[in-house]
PDB file of C-alpha atoms in Angstrom:
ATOM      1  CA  UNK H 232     -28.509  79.846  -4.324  1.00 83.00           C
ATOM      2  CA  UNK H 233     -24.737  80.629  -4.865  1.00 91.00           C
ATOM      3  CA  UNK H 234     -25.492  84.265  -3.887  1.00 94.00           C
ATOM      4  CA  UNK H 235     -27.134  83.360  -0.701  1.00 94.00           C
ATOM      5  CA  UNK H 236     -24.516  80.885   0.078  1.00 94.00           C
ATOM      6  CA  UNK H 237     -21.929  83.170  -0.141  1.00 94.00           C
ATOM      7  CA  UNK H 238     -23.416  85.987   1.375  1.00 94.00           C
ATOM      8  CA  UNK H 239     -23.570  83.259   4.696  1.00 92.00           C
ATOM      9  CA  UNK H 240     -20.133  82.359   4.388  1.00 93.00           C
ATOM     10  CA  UNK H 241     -18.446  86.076   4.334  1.00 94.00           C
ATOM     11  CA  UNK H 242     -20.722  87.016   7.160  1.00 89.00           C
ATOM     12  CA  UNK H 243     -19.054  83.795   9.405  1.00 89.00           C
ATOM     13  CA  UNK H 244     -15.766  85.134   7.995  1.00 92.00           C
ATOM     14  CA  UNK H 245     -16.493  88.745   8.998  1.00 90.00           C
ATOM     15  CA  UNK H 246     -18.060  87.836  12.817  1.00 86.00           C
ATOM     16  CA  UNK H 247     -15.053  86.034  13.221  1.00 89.00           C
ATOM     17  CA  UNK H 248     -12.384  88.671  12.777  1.00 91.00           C
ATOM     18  CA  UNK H 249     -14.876  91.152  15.228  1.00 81.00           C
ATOM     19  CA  UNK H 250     -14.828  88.645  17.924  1.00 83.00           C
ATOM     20  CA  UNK H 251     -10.746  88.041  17.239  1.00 86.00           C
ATOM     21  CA  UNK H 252     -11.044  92.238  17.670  1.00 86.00           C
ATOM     22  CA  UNK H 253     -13.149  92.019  21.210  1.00 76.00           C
ATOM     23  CA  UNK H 254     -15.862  94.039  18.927  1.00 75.00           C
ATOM     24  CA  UNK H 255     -18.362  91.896  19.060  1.00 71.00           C
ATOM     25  CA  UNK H 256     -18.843  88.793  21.705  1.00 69.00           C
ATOM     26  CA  UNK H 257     -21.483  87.212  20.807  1.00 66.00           C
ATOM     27  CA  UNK H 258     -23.663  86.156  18.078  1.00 68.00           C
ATOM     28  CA  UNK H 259     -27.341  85.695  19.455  1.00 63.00           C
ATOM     29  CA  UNK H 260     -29.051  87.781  16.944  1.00 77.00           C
ATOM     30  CA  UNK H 261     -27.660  86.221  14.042  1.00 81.00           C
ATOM     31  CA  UNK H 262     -27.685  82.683  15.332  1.00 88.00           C
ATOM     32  CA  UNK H 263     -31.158  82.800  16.470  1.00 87.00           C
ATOM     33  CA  UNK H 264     -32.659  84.219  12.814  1.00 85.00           C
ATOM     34  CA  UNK H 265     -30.158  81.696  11.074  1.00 89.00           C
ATOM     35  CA  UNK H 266     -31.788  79.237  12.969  1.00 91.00           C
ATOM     36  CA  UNK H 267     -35.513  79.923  12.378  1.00 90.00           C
ATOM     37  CA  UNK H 268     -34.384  80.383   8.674  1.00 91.00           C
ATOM     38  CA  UNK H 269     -32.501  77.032   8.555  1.00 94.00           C
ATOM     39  CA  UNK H 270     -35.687  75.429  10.210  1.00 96.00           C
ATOM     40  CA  UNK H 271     -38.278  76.767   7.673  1.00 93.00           C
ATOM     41  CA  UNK H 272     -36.041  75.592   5.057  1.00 94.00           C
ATOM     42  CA  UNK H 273     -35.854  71.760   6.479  1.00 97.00           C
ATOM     43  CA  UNK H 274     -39.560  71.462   7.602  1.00 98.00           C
ATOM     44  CA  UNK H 275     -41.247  73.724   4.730  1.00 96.00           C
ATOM     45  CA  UNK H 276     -42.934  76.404   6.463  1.00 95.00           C
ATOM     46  CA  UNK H 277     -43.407  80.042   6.989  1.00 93.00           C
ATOM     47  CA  UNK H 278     -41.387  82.322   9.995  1.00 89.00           C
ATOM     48  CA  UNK H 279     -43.934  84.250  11.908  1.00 88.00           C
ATOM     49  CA  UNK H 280     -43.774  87.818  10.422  1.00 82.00           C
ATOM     50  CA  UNK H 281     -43.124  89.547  13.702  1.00 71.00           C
ATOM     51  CA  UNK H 282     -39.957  89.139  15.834  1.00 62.00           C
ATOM     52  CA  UNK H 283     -42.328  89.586  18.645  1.00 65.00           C
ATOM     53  CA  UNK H 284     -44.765  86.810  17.842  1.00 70.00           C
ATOM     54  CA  UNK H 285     -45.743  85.035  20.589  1.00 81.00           C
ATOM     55  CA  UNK H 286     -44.991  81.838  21.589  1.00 89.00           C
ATOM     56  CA  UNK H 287     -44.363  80.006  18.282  1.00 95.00           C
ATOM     57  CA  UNK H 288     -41.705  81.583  15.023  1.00 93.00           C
ATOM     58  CA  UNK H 289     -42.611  79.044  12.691  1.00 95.00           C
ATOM     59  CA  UNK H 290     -45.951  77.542  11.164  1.00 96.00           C
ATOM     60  CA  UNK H 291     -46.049  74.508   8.377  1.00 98.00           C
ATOM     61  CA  UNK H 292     -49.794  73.431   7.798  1.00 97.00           C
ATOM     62  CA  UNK H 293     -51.086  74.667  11.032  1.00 96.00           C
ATOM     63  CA  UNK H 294     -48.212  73.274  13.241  1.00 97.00           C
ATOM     64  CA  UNK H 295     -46.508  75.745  15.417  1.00 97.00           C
ATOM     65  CA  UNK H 296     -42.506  75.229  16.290  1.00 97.00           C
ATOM     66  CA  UNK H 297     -40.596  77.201  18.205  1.00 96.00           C
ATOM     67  CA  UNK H 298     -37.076  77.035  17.422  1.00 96.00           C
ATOM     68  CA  UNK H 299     -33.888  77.478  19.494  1.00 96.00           C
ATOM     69  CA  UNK H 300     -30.808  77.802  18.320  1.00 94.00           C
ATOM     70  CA  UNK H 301     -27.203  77.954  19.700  1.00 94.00           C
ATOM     71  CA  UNK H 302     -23.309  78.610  18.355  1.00 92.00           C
ATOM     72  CA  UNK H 303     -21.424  77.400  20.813  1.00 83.00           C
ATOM     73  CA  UNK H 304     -17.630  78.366  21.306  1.00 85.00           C
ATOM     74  CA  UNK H 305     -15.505  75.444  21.573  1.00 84.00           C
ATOM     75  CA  UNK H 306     -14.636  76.627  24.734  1.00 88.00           C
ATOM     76  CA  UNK H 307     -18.219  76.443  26.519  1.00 87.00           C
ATOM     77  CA  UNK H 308     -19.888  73.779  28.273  1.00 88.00           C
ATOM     78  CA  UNK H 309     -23.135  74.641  28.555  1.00 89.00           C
ATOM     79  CA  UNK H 310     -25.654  71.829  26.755  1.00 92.00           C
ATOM     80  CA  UNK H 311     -28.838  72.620  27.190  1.00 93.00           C
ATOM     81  CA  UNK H 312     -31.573  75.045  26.418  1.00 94.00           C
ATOM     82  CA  UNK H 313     -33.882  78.068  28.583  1.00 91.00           C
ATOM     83  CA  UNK H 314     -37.460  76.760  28.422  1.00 91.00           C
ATOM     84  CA  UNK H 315     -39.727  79.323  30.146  1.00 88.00           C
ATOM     85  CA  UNK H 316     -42.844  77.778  28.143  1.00 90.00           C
ATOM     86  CA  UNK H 317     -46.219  77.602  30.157  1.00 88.00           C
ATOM     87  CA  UNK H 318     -48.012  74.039  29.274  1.00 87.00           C
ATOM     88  CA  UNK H 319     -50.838  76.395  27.353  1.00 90.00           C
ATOM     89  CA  UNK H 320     -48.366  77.584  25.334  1.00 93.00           C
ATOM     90  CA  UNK H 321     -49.226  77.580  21.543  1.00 93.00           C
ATOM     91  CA  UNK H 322     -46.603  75.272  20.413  1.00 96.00           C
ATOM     92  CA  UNK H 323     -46.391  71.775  19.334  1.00 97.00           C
ATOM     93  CA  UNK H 324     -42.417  71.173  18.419  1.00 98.00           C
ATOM     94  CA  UNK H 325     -39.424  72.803  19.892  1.00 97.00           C
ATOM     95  CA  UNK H 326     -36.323  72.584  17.782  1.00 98.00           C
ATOM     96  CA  UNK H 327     -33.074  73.285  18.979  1.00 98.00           C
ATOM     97  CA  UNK H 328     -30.419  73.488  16.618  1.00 97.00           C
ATOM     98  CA  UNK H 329     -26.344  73.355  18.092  1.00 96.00           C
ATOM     99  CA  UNK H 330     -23.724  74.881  16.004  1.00 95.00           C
ATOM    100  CA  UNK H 331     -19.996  75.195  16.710  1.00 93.00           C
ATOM    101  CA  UNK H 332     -18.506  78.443  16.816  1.00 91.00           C
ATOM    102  CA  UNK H 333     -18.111  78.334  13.012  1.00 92.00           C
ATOM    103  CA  UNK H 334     -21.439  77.402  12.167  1.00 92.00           C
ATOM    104  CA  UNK H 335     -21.659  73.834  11.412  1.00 94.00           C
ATOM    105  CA  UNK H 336     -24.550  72.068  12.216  1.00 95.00           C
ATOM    106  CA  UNK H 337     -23.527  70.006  15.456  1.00 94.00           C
ATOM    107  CA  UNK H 338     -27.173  68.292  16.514  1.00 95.00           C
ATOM    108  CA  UNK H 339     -30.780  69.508  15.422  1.00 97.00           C
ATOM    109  CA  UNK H 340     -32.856  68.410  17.781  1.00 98.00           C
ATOM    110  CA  UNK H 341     -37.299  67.878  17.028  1.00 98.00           C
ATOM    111  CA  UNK H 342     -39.114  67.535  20.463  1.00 97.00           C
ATOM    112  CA  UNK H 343     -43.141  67.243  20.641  1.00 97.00           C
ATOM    113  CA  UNK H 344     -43.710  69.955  23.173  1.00 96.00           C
ATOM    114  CA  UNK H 345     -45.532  68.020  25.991  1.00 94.00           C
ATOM    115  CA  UNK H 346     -42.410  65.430  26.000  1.00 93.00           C
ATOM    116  CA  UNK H 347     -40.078  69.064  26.596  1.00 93.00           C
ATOM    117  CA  UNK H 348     -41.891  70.468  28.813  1.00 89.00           C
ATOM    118  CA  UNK H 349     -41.836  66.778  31.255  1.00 89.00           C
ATOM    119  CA  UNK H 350     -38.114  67.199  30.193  1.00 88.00           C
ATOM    120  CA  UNK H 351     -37.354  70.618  31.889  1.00 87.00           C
ATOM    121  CA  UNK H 352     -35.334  70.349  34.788  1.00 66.00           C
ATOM    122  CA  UNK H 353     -37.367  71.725  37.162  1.00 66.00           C
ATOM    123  CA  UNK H 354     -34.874  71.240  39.899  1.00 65.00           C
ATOM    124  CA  UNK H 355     -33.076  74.850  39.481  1.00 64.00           C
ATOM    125  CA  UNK H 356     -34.250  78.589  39.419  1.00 71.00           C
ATOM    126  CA  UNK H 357     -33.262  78.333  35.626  1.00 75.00           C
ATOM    127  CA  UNK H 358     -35.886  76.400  33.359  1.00 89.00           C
ATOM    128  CA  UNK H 359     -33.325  74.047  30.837  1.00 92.00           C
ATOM    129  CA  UNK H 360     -33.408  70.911  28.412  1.00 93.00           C
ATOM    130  CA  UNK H 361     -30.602  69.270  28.865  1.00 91.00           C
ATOM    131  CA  UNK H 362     -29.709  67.948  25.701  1.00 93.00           C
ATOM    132  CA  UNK H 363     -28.394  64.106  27.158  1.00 92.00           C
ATOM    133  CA  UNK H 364     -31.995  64.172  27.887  1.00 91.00           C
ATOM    134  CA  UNK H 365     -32.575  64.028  24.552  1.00 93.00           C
ATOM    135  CA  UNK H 366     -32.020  60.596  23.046  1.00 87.00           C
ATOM    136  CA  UNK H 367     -31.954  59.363  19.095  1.00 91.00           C
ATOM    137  CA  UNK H 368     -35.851  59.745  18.823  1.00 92.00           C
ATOM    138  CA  UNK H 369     -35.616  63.715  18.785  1.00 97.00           C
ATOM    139  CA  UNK H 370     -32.208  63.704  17.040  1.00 96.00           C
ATOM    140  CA  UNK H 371     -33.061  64.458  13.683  1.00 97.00           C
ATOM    141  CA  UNK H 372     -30.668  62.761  10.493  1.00 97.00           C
ATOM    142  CA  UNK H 373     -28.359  65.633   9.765  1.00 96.00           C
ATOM    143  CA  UNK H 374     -27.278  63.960   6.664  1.00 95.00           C
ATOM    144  CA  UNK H 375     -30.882  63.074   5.144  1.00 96.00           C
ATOM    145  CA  UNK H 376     -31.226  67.136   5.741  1.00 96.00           C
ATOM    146  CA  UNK H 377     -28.252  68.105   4.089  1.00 95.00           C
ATOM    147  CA  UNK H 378     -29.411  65.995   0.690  1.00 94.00           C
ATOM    148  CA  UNK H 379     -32.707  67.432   0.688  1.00 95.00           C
ATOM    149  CA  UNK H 380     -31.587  70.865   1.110  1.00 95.00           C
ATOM    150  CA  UNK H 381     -28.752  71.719  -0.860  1.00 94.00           C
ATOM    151  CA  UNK H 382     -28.072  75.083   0.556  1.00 91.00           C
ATOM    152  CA  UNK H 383     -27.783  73.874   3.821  1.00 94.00           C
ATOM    153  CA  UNK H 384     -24.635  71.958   3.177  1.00 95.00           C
ATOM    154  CA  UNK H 385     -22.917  74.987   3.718  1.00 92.00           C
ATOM    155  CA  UNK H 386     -23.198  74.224   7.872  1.00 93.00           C
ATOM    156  CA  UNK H 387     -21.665  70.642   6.879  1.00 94.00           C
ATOM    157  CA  UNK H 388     -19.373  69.584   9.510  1.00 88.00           C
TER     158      UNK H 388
END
């Protein structure tokens, strides 16, 4: 667990110094496979074993999530998430997870799938969740997360 947790920590330490460089301006990769990771790790399951899978990257006991996940520099604005699911989609939870820039865990966010898809602001060309659409039932306890899985405290505001 130590090795894994520092392995984490020196990569956050690296990306930062490449962005500092105008190297590297973005972390999407990364932040989207930390993310599925982090989520298997809180609700117990298993990551779809292709990148490509569709519709859902995580399955616990015949539950499909798809999982979001964002790193946002303290600098942005943007709160909310692309949605471009169909209502047949194979999915019953979306979780978004919202880091800062330094990857600590801002909001983590558990949404039944039916209740995001009435959710998506289907006002604009561009399919979003706005997360002040998302009140304290989808907010999930940060804390109670942190003391069931140790090496998550290292995203510990």
């Amino acid at each position: 667990m130590e090795e894994i947790s520092k392995a984490i920590l020196d990569y956050v330490e690296a990306l930062n110094e490449l962005k500092r460089l105008n190297i590297v301006k973005n972390q999407k990769d990364f932040t989207s496979q930390l993310g599925e990771w982090m989520a298997s790790i809180i609700y117990g399951g298993n990551l779809a074993v292709s990148g490509k899978q569709e519709d859902w990257d995580l399955e616990v006991n015949g539950t499909k999530y798809q999982i979001k996940t964002h790193a946002k520099a303290y600098s942005t604005k943007r709160e909310n998430t692309d949605f471009k699911y169909s209502k047949g989609s194979k999915i019953d939870f979306i979780v978004i997870i919202v880091f800062d820039e330094n990857y600590k865990i801002k909001k983590i966010y558990k949404v039944p799938f039916d209740i995001a898809h009435e959710l998506v602001n289907k006002d604009r060309k561009e399919l979003v969740i706005k997360w002040k659409d998302l009140d304290e039932r989808f907010t999930e306890n940060i804390d109670d997360i942190l003391l069931k899985n140790e090496i998550l405290t290292i995203f510990k505001k």
